[in-house]
Coordinates of C-alpha atoms and ligand atoms in Angstrom, one line a residue:
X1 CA 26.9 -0.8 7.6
X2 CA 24.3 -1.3 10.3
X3 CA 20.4 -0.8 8.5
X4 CA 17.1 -0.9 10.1
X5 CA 13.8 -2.0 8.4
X6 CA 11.0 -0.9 9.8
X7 CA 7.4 -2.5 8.9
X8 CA 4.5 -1.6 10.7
X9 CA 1.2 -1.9 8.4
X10 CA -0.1 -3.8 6.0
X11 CA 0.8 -2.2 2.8
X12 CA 4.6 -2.0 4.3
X13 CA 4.9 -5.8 4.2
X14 CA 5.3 -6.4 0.4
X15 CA 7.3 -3.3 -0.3
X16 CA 10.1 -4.8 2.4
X17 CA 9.7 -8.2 1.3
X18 CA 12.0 -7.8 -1.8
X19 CA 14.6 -4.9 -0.3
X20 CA 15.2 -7.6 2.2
X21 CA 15.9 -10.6 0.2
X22 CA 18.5 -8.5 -2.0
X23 CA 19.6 -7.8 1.3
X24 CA 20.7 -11.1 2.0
X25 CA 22.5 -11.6 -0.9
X26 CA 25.0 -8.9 0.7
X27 CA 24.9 -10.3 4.4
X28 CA 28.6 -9.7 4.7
X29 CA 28.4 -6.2 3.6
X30 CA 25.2 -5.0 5.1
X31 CA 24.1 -6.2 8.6
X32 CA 20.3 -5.1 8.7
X33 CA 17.7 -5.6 11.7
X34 CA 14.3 -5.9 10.8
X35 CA 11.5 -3.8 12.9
X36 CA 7.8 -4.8 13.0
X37 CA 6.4 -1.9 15.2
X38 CA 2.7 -3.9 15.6
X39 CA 0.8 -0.9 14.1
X40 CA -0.6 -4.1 12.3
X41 CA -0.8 -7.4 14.4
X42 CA -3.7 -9.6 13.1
X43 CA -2.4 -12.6 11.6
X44 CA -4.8 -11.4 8.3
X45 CA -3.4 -8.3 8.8
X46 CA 0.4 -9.1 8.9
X47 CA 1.2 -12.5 10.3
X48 CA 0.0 -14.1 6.4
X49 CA 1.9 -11.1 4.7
X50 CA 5.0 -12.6 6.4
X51 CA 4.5 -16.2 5.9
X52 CA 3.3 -15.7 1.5
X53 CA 6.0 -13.6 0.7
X54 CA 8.6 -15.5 2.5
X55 CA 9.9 -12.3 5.2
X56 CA 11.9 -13.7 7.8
X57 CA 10.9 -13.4 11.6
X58 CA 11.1 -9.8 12.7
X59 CA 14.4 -9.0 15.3
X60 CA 12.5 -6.9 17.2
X61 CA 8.4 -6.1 17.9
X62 CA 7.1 -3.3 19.1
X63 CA 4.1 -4.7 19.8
X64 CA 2.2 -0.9 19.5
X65 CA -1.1 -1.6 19.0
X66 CA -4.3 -0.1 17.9
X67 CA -5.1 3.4 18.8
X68 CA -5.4 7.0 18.1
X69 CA -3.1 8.6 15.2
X70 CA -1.3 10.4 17.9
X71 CA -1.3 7.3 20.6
X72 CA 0.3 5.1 17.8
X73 CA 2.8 7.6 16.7
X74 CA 3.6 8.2 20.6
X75 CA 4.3 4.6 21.1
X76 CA 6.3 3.6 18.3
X77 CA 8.6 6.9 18.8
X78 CA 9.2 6.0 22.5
X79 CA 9.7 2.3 21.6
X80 CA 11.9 3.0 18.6
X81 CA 13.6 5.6 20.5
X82 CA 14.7 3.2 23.7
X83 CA 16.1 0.7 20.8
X84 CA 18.1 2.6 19.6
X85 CA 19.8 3.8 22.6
X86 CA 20.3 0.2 23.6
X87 CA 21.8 -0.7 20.2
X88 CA 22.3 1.6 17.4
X89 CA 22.5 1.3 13.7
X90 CA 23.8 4.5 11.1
X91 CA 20.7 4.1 8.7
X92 CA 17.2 3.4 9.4
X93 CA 14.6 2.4 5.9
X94 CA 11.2 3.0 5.9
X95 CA 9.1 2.5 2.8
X96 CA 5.2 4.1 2.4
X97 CA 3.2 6.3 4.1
X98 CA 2.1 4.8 7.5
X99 CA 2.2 6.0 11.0
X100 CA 5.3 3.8 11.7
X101 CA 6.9 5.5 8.6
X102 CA 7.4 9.1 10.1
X103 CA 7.4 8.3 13.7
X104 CA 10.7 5.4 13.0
X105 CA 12.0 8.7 10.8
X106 CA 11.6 11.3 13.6
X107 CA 12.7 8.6 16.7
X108 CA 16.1 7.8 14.0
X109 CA 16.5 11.3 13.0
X110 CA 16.9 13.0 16.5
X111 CA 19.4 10.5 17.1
X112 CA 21.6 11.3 13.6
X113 CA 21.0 8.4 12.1
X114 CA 20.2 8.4 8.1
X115 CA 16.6 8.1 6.9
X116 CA 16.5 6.3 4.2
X117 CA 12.8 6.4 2.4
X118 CA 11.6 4.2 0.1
X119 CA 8.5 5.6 -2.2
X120 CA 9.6 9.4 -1.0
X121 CA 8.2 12.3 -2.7
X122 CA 4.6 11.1 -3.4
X123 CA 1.6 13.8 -2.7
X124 CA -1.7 13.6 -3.0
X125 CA -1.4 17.2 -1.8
X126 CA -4.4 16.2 0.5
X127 CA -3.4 17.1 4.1
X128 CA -6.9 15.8 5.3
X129 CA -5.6 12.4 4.9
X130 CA -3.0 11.4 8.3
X131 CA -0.7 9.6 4.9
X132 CA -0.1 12.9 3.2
X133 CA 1.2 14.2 6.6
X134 CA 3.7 11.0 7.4
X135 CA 4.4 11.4 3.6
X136 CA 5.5 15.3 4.3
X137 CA 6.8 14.9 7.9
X138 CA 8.9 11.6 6.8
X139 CA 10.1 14.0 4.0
X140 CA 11.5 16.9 5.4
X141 CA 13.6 14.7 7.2
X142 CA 14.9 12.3 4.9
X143 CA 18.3 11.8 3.6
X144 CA 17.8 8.9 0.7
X145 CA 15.2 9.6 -1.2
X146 CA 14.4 5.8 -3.6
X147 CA 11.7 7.3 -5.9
X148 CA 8.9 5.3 -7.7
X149 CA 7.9 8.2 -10.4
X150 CA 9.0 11.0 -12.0
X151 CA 6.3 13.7 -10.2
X152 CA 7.6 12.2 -6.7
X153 CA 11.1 13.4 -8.1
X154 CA 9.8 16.7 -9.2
X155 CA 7.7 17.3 -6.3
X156 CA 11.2 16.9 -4.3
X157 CA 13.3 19.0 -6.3
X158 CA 10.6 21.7 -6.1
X159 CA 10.6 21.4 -1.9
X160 CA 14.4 21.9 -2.4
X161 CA 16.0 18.3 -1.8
X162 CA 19.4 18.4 -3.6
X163 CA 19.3 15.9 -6.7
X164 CA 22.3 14.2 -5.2
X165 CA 19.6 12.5 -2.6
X166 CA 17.1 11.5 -5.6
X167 CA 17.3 8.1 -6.4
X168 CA 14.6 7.1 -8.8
X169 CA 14.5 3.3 -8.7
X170 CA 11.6 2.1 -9.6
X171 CA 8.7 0.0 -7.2
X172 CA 9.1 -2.4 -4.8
X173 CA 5.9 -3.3 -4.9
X174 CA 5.8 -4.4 -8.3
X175 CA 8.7 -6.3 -8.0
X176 CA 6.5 -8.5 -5.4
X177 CA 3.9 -8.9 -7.7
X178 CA 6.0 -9.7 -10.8
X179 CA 7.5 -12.2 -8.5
X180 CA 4.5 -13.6 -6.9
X181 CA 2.3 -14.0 -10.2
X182 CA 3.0 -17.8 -10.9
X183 CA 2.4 -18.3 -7.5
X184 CA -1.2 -16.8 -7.1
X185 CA -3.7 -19.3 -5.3
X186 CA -7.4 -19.2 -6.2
X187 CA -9.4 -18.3 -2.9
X188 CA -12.0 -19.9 -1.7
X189 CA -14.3 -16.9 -2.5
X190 CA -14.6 -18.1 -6.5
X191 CA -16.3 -21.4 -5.7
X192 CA -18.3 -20.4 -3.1
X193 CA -19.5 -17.3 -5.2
X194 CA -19.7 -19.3 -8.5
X195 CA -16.8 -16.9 -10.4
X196 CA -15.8 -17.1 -14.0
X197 CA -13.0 -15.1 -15.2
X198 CA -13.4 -11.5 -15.8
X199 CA -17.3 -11.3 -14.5
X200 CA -17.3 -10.2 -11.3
X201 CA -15.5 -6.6 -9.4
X202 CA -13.2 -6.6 -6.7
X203 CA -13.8 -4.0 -4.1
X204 CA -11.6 -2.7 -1.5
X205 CA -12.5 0.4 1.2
X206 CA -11.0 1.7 4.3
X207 CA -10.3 5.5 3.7
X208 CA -11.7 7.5 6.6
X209 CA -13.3 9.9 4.0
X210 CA -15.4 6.8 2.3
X211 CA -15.9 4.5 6.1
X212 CA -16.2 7.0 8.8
X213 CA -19.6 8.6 8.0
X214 CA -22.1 5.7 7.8
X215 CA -24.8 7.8 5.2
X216 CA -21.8 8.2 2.8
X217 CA -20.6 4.5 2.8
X218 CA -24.2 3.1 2.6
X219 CA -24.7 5.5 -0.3
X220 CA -21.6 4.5 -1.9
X221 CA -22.0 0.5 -1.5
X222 CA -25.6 1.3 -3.2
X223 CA -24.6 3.1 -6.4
X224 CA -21.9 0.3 -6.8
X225 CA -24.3 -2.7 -6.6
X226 CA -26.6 -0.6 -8.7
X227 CA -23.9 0.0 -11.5
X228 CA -23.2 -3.7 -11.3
X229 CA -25.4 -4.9 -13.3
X230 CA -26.1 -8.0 -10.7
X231 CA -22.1 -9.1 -11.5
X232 CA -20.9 -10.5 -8.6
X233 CA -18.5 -7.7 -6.0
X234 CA -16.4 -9.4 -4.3
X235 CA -15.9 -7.2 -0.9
X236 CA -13.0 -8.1 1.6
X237 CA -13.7 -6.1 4.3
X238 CA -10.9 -4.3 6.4
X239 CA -11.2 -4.0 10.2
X240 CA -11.8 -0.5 10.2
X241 CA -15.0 -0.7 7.7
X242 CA -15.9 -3.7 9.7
X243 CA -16.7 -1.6 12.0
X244 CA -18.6 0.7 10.3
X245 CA -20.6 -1.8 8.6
X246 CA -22.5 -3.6 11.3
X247 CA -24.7 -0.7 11.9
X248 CA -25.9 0.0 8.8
X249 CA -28.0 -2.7 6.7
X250 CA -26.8 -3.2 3.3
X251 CA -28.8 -5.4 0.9
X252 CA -27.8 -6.4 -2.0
X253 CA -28.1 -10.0 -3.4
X254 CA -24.3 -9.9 -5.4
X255 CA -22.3 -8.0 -2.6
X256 CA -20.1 -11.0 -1.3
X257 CA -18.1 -9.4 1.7
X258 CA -15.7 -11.6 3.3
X259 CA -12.4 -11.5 5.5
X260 CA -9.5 -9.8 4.4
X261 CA -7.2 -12.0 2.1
X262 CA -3.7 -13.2 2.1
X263 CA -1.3 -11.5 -0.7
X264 CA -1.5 -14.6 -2.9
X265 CA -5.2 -14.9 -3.2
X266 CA -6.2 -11.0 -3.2
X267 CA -4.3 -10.8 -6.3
X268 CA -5.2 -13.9 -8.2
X269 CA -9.0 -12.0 -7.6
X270 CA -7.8 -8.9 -9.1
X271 CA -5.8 -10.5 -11.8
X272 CA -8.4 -12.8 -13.1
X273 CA -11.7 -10.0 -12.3
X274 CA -13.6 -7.5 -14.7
X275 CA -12.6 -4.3 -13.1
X276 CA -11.6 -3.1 -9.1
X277 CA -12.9 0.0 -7.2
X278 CA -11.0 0.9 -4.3
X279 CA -9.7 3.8 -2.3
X280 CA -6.4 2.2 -1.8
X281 CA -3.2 4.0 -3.5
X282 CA -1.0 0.8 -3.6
X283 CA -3.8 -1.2 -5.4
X284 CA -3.6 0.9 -8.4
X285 CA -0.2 0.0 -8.7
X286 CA -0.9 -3.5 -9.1
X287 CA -4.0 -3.3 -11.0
X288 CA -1.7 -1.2 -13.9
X289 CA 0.4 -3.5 -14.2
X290 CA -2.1 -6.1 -14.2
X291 CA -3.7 -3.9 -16.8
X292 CA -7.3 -4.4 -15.2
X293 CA -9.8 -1.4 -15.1
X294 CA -9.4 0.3 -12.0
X295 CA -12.1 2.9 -10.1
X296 CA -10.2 4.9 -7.3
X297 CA -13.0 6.3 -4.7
X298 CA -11.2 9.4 -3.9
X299 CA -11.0 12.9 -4.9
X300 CA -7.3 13.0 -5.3
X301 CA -4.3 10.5 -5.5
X302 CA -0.8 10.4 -4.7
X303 CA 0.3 8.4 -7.6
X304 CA -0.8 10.3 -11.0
X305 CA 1.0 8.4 -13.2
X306 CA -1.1 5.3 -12.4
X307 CA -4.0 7.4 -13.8
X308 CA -1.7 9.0 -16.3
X309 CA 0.0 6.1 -17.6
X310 CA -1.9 3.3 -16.0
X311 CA -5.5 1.8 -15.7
X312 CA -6.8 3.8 -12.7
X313 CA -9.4 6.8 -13.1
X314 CA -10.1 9.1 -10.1
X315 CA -13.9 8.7 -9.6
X316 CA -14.2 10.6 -6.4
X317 CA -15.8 10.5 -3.1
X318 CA -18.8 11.5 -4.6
X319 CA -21.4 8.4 -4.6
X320 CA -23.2 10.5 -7.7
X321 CA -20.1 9.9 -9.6
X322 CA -20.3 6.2 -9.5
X323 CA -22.9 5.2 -12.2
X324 CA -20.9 6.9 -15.2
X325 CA -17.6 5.4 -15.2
X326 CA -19.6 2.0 -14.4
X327 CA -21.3 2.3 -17.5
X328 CA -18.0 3.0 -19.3
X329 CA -16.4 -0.2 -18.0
X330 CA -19.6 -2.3 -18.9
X331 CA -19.5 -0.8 -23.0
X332 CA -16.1 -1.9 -22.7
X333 CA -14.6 1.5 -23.2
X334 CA -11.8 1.7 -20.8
X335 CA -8.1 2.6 -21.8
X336 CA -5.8 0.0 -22.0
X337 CA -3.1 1.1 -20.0
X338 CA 0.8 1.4 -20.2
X339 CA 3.4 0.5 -17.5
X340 CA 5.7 3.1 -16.0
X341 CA 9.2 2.8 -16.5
X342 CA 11.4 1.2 -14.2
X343 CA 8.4 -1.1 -12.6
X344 CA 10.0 -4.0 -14.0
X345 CA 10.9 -6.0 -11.2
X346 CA 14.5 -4.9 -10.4
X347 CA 13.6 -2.2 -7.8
X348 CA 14.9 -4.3 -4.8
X349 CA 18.1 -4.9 -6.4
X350 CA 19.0 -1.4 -7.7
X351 CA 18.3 -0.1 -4.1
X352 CA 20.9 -1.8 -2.3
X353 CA 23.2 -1.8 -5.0
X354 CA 23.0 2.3 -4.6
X355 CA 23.3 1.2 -0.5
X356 CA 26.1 -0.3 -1.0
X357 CA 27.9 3.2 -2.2
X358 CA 26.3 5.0 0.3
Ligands
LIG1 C1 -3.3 2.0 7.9 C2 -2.6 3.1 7.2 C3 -3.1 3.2 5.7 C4 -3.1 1.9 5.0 C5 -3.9 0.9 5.9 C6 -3.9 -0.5 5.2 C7 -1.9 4.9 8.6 C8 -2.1 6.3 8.9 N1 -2.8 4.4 7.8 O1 -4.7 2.4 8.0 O2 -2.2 4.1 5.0 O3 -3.6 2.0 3.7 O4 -3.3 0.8 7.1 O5 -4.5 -1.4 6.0 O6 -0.9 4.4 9.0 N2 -7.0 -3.1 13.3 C9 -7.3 -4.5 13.5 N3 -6.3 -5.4 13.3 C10 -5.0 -5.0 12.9 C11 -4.8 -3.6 12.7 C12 -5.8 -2.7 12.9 O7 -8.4 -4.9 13.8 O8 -4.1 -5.9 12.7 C13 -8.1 -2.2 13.5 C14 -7.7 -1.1 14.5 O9 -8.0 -1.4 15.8 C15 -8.4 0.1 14.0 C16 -8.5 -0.1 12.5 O10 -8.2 -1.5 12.3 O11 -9.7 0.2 14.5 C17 -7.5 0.8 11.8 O12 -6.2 0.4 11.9 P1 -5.0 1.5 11.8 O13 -3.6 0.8 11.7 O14 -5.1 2.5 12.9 O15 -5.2 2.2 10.5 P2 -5.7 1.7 9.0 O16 -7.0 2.3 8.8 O17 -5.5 0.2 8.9

């Protein structure tokens, strides 16, 4: 069997990192080539991913770029596309939601091979957001379906996939974490910010809907300080809200914003803080089964049973919303959280165990 990975953006690197070590446990079996499309390339942004969590040296680069959703999608088809001509392989993997996740499915599938998609069926049932569209696109056109949660298997079954291409597995991104815990290093954000365990947020924003509009992210950024309570926030600031940011003036005497972190140190933040706000999806993940209080900053998620289940509560978009469910946290009157099944740090392995059949 001839695979391809494909990686492309940030939150792709530690959902890859475990498929491929079980991977090499079956080198004789299962000859796989590993894809970086550059959709990511800062070394803060990928080359650290790589390096923590141990991923071996992509075969091939892209080297795509930055650009416009449609630029980026052209590129990596093209790019893809003129691989695979050159050398072929009979299944392609993609795991998440990115831009390199649909266009590596389209590119594959108009040349027969399998898709294979790690994390299918998700929907935050928000097609504003270019994720729910890769999500739906990558879909339609999937053959393998590894599942993390029992709405991404009913949202499948209700768009018609046969059951026979429904594998619920489990998450490969927890199996990262699970892994990684012991080996969590304290950044150098908690000295120079005087932290002490559990008294200070971790915040994390780069959803077009909260960063795009400058009034909405200032707005936002002041009801969180506000709520604070002058505990420290701890801010690591992704390019995209960089960007955003320089225009507009925030004050406030906590707010700590900083570089974006390598896995190992992001996570020792969230592990050891009070409570994270966010508009990430992937971060709830790890915050429920870290079991700390997490605020999602959006109207809608793709992963209910983080909220459900988990320690996550939608806030919304809606700075207004903010100053209640900060009050809750500080009174100490947040649930405590269960973990869902099958997030146990075996994804990786029952995945290519079921490749191995396929
Ligand atoms: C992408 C994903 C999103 C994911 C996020 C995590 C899509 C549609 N979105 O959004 O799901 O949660 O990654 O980070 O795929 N940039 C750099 N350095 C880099 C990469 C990007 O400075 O290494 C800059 C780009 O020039 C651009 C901005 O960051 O201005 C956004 O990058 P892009 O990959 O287009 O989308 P993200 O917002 O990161």
């Amino acid at each position: 069997m001839k695979l391809d990975i494909i990686a492309g953006a940030r939150p792709n690197f530690m959902k890859i990192a475990p498929i491929i070590e079980a991977l090499e446990k079956v080198s004789d079996k299962i000859q796989y080539r590993l894809i970086h499309t550059g959709q990511h390339y800062d070394k803060k942004m990928s080359g650290n991913f790589f390096e923590q969590l141990g991923i071996p040296e992509p075969d091939v680069n892209l080297e795509v770029g930055s650009g416009t959703q449609a630029e980026q999608t052209g590129r990596i088809m093209e790019r893809y596309e003129a691989l695979l001509l050159k050398e072929s392989c009979n299944w392609m993997l993609c795991v998440g939601d990115v831009t390199s996740t649909m266009a590596c499915s389209i590119a594959a599938k108009k040349l027969n091979i399998g898709v294979i998609h790690v994390e299918g069926g998700i929907r935050s049932n928000d097609i504003t957001m270019p994720e729910e569209i890769n999500r739906m696109v990558t879909d339609s056109i999937t053959d393998i379906f590894y599942t993390t949660s029992e709405v991404a298997n009913e949202n499948l079954r209700k768009l018609g996939h046969d059951e026979s291409k429904i594998r619920y597995v489990g998450n490969t991104m927890i199996d990262t974490l699970l892994k990684n815990m012991p080996r969590f290093i304290k950044p150098e954000a908690w000295d120079e910010n005087q932290l002490s365990e559990k008294a200070y947020f971790v915040m994390t924003l780069h959803r077009p809907a909260n960063v795009d509009q400058e009034a909405q992210l200032k707005k936002l950024i002041d009801e969180i300080a506000k709520g604070s309570k002058g505990m420290p926030i701890i801010f690591p600031v992704h390019p995209r809200t960089a960007k955003m940011l320089k225009g507009i003036g925030i004050e406030a005497e906590n707010l700590h914003m900083i570089e974006p972190l390598g896995y190992l140190e992001f996570n020792y933040l969230v592990q050891h803080s009070f409570a994270m706000i966010t508009d990430s999806g992937g971060i709830t993940e790890e915050t429920t089964v870290m079991k700390v209080p997490c605020m999602t900053l959006r109207d809608n998620t793709e992963r209910p049973e983080t909220i459900t289940i988990g320690t996550n509560e939608l806030v919304g978009t809606n700075p207004d919303n903010v100053a209640p469910y900060m009050e809750k946290l500080h009174k100490g009157d947040w649930k405590a959280g269960e973990i869902p099944y099958l997030w146990d740090g075996n994804t990786a392995e029952r995945i290519v165990k079921d490749l191995l059949s396929l």
